[in-house]
Amino acid sequence: MYNLVKKDFKLGVHPMYLLMPVLTGALMLVPGWIYFLVLLYFCWITIPNMFGGFRAQNDLMFTTMLPVTKPDMVKARVTVIVSLELLHIALAVLFGIVNRFLYPNLEYYFFAPSIGFLGLCFAMLAIFNAIFIPMYYKTAYHFGRAAYTSIGFAMLFAGCAQWAGVQSPVLFDLFNGDGHLAQHILILIAGIALFAGCTLIAYRAAVKRFLQVEI
Amino acid sequence: MLALDVRNITKNYPGFRLDNVSFQLEQGYIMGFIGANGAGKTTTIKSILNMIQPDGGEVHVLGKRMADHELELKQEIGSAFGGIDFYMRSRIKTLTDVIKTFYTHWDDDTYRRYLKRFKLDENKKIAELSTGMKVKYGLALALSHGAKLLVLDEPTSGLDPVARDDLLDIFQELVLGGEISILFSTHITTDLEKCADYITFIDNGRIVGSADKEQFIASYRLLNGKESQLAQVRERLISCKVNSFGFTGLIRTEDYDASSGILSAAPTLEEIMVYYAKKEDIRV
């Protein structure tokens, strides 16, 4: 499995997509922006380009001919996706911290970069993974419909969460007000748990589907 | 020992059926797998390599059931579908560095030897290789991980006659030690006349014959007679072509009566394939 991950990073993932987390993470420095967009760039740019690349390079045929099992092929690809997601999140957190130092007195209209907001970001990516991974592995080749659907639902979640955050004074205060550290940590833990759970379920469903795929 | 034992592989597709495909390849020999386009060669090869799930039947490689020992057996199998057509913009060196990590018996010295033998430059990109060189690179990879069975789908198609001849010579050298066996599919039957020990002929998803080459050819006769003689044998012919001079037709040797006065000759593999394809045309 480790060999497959290495193979993906060496052959399939362009170094540009390892630089992308830095570039999109830097968008956290835009004062008062909708910071959900920072992670959505991963879904909008990295995923379609990366999977388009795998298809153009005939990766499925290449990998199938290697001495590997189908479940390992899925596990490695999910590992690559999750690694890139975590890299995007890590850089966003880093720039988010810089944001708070740069603009200590800024009044946020949308969600401020906070621990609780990070939990929401994990939840958004959980939705993306839960839809994209199993849908893609129905063919392990066509990624368009899987990408549109998963990105659509991730954006819907982000849009609804952000709308609620603006409209509801309670939520606005929870995410942008002072204090509430305990609640923020709880939201973060819930987000991480959802991310891990959804990704695991997505992996299992993808393996089941991929075993039926004829190459 | 059998290098490859294909038993009753069946696979149904809408409009096509791979029907009880069975054949065996002894270790140390070359088997040519022939058939017209769409006859089921690639589907059979994909079934052998577990790339598709057959509806029935099983494949044994080097005495082990492929479905149960896929990982272990893939270490012993070298496979190629035409030439290398993946990661075309990568250099040979980069691709090899990735591939070799998957094989427990990878031998760098053997790899270097084959690179030299096949005149492959490691710094070239896959896209810069000719069709023949791509096939040779695939072979170098397979042989460097100690593959005992090479399963090659149309390795010679797209090659010029010189490159084809060179490749066939390499195939013959490889099996000399008696350890490596080769199954290669082709529709270029002259390749097989040169180097195959065994022939397996598939037509419309069914194995028509699988035997050593001479025995396979000897099991058919090509008849050449007058139009008036056609009625005597028409029922027994696999198919025939009629023209103003008479007819030519393919018949199984057991169905041929030498006393009929109709001239007969040994057919070539191509003629066997063509007349079988003609039979399908008539049926359609």
Short mmCIF file of C-alpha atoms in Angstrom, two decimals, chain B residues 16-261:
data_model
loop_
_atom_site.label_atom_id
_atom_site.label_comp_id
_atom_site.label_asym_id
_atom_site.label_seq_id
_atom_site.Cartn_x
_atom_site.Cartn_y
_atom_site.Cartn_z
CA PHE B 16 -20.64 -11.55 -26.86
CA ARG B 17 -19.90 -14.67 -24.86
CA LEU B 18 -16.59 -16.18 -23.90
CA ASP B 19 -17.68 -19.77 -23.93
CA ASN B 20 -15.90 -22.42 -21.85
CA VAL B 21 -12.41 -21.36 -22.85
CA SER B 22 -9.86 -23.99 -21.86
CA PHE B 23 -6.25 -24.52 -22.82
CA GLN B 24 -2.93 -25.41 -21.22
CA LEU B 25 0.60 -24.15 -21.73
CA GLU B 26 3.56 -26.30 -20.69
CA GLN B 27 6.43 -24.57 -18.96
CA GLY B 28 9.24 -23.55 -21.30
CA TYR B 29 7.16 -23.16 -24.45
CA ILE B 30 5.65 -20.41 -26.55
CA MET B 31 1.95 -20.47 -27.24
CA GLY B 32 0.43 -18.28 -29.90
CA PHE B 33 -3.11 -17.23 -29.15
CA ILE B 34 -4.78 -16.42 -32.43
CA GLY B 35 -8.13 -15.20 -33.52
CA ALA B 36 -9.69 -12.40 -35.51
CA ASN B 37 -10.36 -9.01 -33.92
CA GLY B 38 -13.18 -9.36 -31.40
CA ALA B 39 -12.78 -13.15 -31.13
CA GLY B 40 -12.12 -12.94 -27.38
CA LYS B 41 -8.32 -12.91 -27.12
CA THR B 42 -8.03 -9.83 -24.91
CA THR B 43 -11.01 -10.86 -22.77
CA THR B 44 -9.35 -14.24 -22.18
CA ILE B 45 -6.04 -12.60 -21.29
CA LYS B 46 -7.77 -10.18 -18.93
CA SER B 47 -9.49 -13.15 -17.29
CA ILE B 48 -6.13 -14.85 -16.87
CA LEU B 49 -4.75 -11.74 -15.19
CA ASN B 50 -7.82 -11.36 -12.97
CA MET B 51 -8.61 -7.98 -14.53
CA ILE B 52 -12.15 -9.08 -15.20
CA GLN B 53 -14.25 -11.44 -13.17
CA PRO B 54 -15.29 -14.44 -15.26
CA ASP B 55 -18.80 -15.82 -14.75
CA GLY B 56 -17.32 -19.29 -14.54
CA GLY B 57 -14.13 -21.28 -14.74
CA GLU B 58 -10.73 -20.81 -13.20
CA VAL B 59 -7.13 -20.08 -14.06
CA HIS B 60 -4.09 -21.82 -12.59
CA VAL B 61 -0.64 -20.35 -13.01
CA LEU B 62 2.43 -22.45 -12.15
CA GLY B 63 0.14 -24.88 -10.34
CA LYS B 64 -1.62 -22.28 -8.18
CA ARG B 65 -5.12 -20.93 -8.52
CA MET B 66 -4.92 -17.33 -9.70
CA ALA B 67 -7.99 -16.20 -7.76
CA ASP B 68 -6.44 -17.42 -4.47
CA HIS B 69 -2.82 -16.40 -5.04
CA GLU B 70 -3.17 -13.27 -7.17
CA LEU B 71 -0.49 -11.21 -5.39
CA GLU B 72 2.03 -14.02 -5.26
CA LEU B 73 1.45 -15.04 -8.88
CA LYS B 74 1.60 -11.50 -10.22
CA GLN B 75 5.18 -11.49 -8.99
CA GLU B 76 5.78 -14.40 -11.39
CA ILE B 77 3.87 -13.01 -14.35
CA GLY B 78 5.01 -10.38 -16.79
CA SER B 79 2.18 -8.89 -18.77
CA ALA B 80 1.83 -6.28 -21.47
CA PHE B 81 -1.03 -4.99 -23.54
CA GLY B 82 0.70 -3.84 -26.70
CA GLY B 83 3.52 -1.56 -25.63
CA ILE B 84 3.77 0.62 -22.54
CA ASP B 85 1.12 3.31 -22.88
CA PHE B 86 1.02 4.84 -19.43
CA TYR B 87 2.88 7.77 -17.91
CA MET B 88 4.16 8.57 -21.39
CA ARG B 89 5.80 11.82 -20.28
CA SER B 90 7.84 10.11 -17.58
CA ARG B 91 11.39 8.99 -18.16
CA ILE B 92 12.16 5.28 -18.26
CA LYS B 93 14.31 5.71 -15.16
CA THR B 94 11.51 7.37 -13.18
CA LEU B 95 8.97 4.72 -14.14
CA THR B 96 11.35 1.85 -13.41
CA ASP B 97 12.24 3.32 -10.01
CA VAL B 98 8.56 3.22 -9.13
CA ILE B 99 7.78 -0.18 -10.64
CA LYS B 100 10.71 -2.05 -9.08
CA THR B 101 9.57 -1.27 -5.55
CA PHE B 102 6.58 -3.57 -6.10
CA TYR B 103 8.62 -6.67 -6.92
CA THR B 104 10.35 -8.77 -4.30
CA HIS B 105 12.67 -10.50 -6.79
CA TRP B 106 13.67 -7.40 -8.74
CA ASP B 107 17.21 -7.74 -10.05
CA ASP B 108 18.93 -4.49 -11.03
CA ASP B 109 21.78 -6.29 -12.81
CA THR B 110 19.35 -8.21 -15.01
CA TYR B 111 17.50 -4.97 -15.73
CA ARG B 112 20.72 -3.21 -16.77
CA ARG B 113 21.63 -6.18 -18.96
CA TYR B 114 18.30 -6.06 -20.79
CA LEU B 115 18.46 -2.29 -21.16
CA LYS B 116 21.81 -2.73 -22.87
CA ARG B 117 20.63 -5.68 -24.91
CA PHE B 118 17.53 -3.80 -26.12
CA LYS B 119 19.48 -0.55 -26.57
CA LEU B 120 17.14 1.36 -24.27
CA ASP B 121 18.24 4.74 -22.98
CA GLU B 122 17.03 5.23 -19.40
CA ASN B 123 16.85 8.97 -19.81
CA LYS B 124 14.35 8.82 -22.64
CA LYS B 125 10.72 9.50 -22.04
CA ILE B 126 8.23 6.71 -22.80
CA ALA B 127 6.64 8.92 -25.48
CA GLU B 128 9.99 9.10 -27.26
CA LEU B 129 10.22 5.32 -27.68
CA SER B 130 9.17 3.60 -30.89
CA THR B 131 6.42 0.96 -30.67
CA GLY B 132 9.03 -1.80 -30.75
CA MET B 133 11.11 -0.16 -28.04
CA LYS B 134 8.03 0.16 -25.83
CA VAL B 135 7.41 -3.57 -26.14
CA LYS B 136 11.07 -4.23 -25.36
CA TYR B 137 10.92 -1.98 -22.30
CA GLY B 138 7.87 -3.95 -21.13
CA LEU B 139 9.84 -7.16 -21.62
CA ALA B 140 12.87 -5.76 -19.78
CA LEU B 141 10.62 -4.94 -16.81
CA ALA B 142 8.98 -8.36 -16.84
CA LEU B 143 12.27 -10.22 -17.08
CA SER B 144 13.94 -8.14 -14.39
CA HIS B 145 11.43 -9.19 -11.79
CA GLY B 146 12.00 -12.81 -12.68
CA ALA B 147 8.70 -13.47 -14.44
CA LYS B 148 8.23 -17.14 -15.30
CA LEU B 149 5.18 -16.56 -17.44
CA LEU B 150 4.85 -13.78 -19.96
CA VAL B 151 1.31 -12.97 -21.02
CA LEU B 152 1.43 -10.53 -23.88
CA ASP B 153 -1.51 -9.13 -25.76
CA GLU B 154 -0.63 -8.30 -29.37
CA PRO B 155 3.02 -7.49 -28.64
CA THR B 156 3.94 -7.48 -32.32
CA SER B 157 1.11 -5.40 -33.73
CA GLY B 158 2.29 -2.06 -34.99
CA LEU B 159 5.89 -3.24 -35.36
CA ASP B 160 7.76 -3.14 -38.65
CA PRO B 161 8.95 -6.52 -40.01
CA VAL B 162 12.51 -6.02 -38.73
CA ALA B 163 11.39 -5.16 -35.20
CA ARG B 164 8.92 -8.06 -35.26
CA ASP B 165 11.56 -10.52 -36.33
CA ASP B 166 13.89 -9.22 -33.63
CA LEU B 167 11.20 -9.60 -30.98
CA LEU B 168 10.36 -13.14 -32.06
CA ASP B 169 14.05 -14.04 -31.82
CA ILE B 170 14.04 -12.68 -28.28
CA PHE B 171 10.97 -14.80 -27.41
CA GLN B 172 12.75 -17.90 -28.66
CA GLU B 173 15.88 -17.11 -26.67
CA LEU B 174 13.85 -16.55 -23.52
CA VAL B 175 12.24 -19.98 -23.54
CA LEU B 176 15.52 -21.79 -24.27
CA GLY B 177 16.27 -22.30 -20.58
CA GLY B 178 12.95 -24.10 -20.14
CA GLU B 179 11.89 -21.90 -17.23
CA ILE B 180 10.07 -19.06 -18.97
CA SER B 181 6.83 -19.63 -20.87
CA ILE B 182 5.15 -17.17 -23.18
CA LEU B 183 1.53 -16.77 -24.17
CA PHE B 184 1.09 -14.11 -26.76
CA SER B 185 -1.95 -13.16 -28.69
CA THR B 186 -1.74 -11.93 -32.22
CA HIS B 187 -3.64 -11.78 -35.44
CA ILE B 188 -0.37 -11.74 -37.40
CA THR B 189 -0.15 -15.45 -38.00
CA THR B 190 3.25 -15.38 -39.70
CA ASP B 191 4.73 -14.50 -36.28
CA LEU B 192 3.51 -17.82 -34.97
CA GLU B 193 4.71 -19.81 -37.92
CA LYS B 194 8.16 -18.57 -36.98
CA CYS B 195 8.29 -19.05 -33.25
CA ALA B 196 5.25 -20.66 -31.61
CA ASP B 197 5.40 -24.20 -30.25
CA TYR B 198 1.67 -24.36 -29.56
CA ILE B 199 -1.31 -22.68 -31.12
CA THR B 200 -4.61 -21.89 -29.47
CA PHE B 201 -7.23 -20.62 -31.85
CA ILE B 202 -10.24 -18.74 -30.58
CA ASP B 203 -13.18 -17.90 -32.77
CA ASN B 204 -16.23 -15.98 -31.65
CA GLY B 205 -15.52 -16.66 -27.97
CA ARG B 206 -14.93 -20.39 -28.39
CA ILE B 207 -11.68 -22.32 -28.56
CA VAL B 208 -11.59 -24.02 -31.94
CA GLY B 209 -8.34 -25.84 -31.29
CA SER B 210 -5.35 -25.90 -28.98
CA ALA B 211 -2.46 -28.11 -29.96
CA ASP B 212 1.15 -28.06 -30.99
CA LYS B 213 1.61 -26.07 -34.14
CA GLU B 214 2.24 -28.89 -36.61
CA GLN B 215 -0.58 -30.98 -35.19
CA PHE B 216 -2.91 -27.99 -35.31
CA ILE B 217 -2.13 -27.24 -38.96
CA ALA B 218 -2.31 -30.94 -39.84
CA SER B 219 -5.84 -31.12 -38.47
CA TYR B 220 -7.07 -29.04 -41.42
CA ARG B 221 -6.85 -29.38 -45.20
CA LEU B 222 -7.36 -26.69 -47.78
CA LEU B 223 -9.34 -28.11 -50.68
CA ASN B 224 -9.10 -26.83 -54.22
CA GLY B 225 -11.64 -28.27 -56.63
CA LYS B 226 -13.96 -27.67 -59.54
CA GLU B 227 -17.35 -26.16 -58.94
CA SER B 228 -18.92 -29.49 -59.88
CA GLN B 229 -17.06 -31.18 -57.00
CA LEU B 230 -18.30 -28.69 -54.43
CA ALA B 231 -21.58 -30.51 -53.79
CA GLN B 232 -19.64 -33.64 -52.65
CA VAL B 233 -17.98 -31.81 -49.76
CA ARG B 234 -20.00 -28.66 -49.14
CA GLU B 235 -21.67 -30.03 -46.00
CA ARG B 236 -18.35 -30.90 -44.44
CA LEU B 237 -16.52 -27.69 -45.31
CA ILE B 238 -15.93 -25.14 -42.59
CA SER B 239 -16.38 -22.49 -45.27
CA CYS B 240 -15.43 -21.97 -48.88
CA LYS B 241 -14.80 -19.40 -51.57
CA VAL B 242 -16.27 -19.98 -55.00
CA ASN B 243 -14.97 -18.35 -58.15
CA SER B 244 -15.09 -18.95 -61.89
CA PHE B 245 -12.27 -21.51 -61.65
CA GLY B 246 -13.90 -23.60 -58.96
CA PHE B 247 -13.73 -23.42 -55.20
CA THR B 248 -11.28 -23.42 -52.32
CA GLY B 249 -12.46 -24.45 -48.90
CA LEU B 250 -11.24 -25.44 -45.46
CA ILE B 251 -12.11 -28.84 -44.06
CA ARG B 252 -11.13 -30.79 -40.98
CA THR B 253 -8.67 -33.53 -41.93
CA GLU B 254 -10.92 -36.19 -40.40
CA ASP B 255 -13.74 -35.08 -42.72
CA TYR B 256 -11.59 -35.18 -45.85
CA ASP B 257 -11.84 -38.19 -48.14
CA ALA B 258 -8.60 -38.46 -50.13
CA SER B 259 -10.33 -40.66 -52.70
CA SER B 260 -12.72 -37.84 -53.65
CA GLY B 261 -10.23 -36.59 -56.23
#
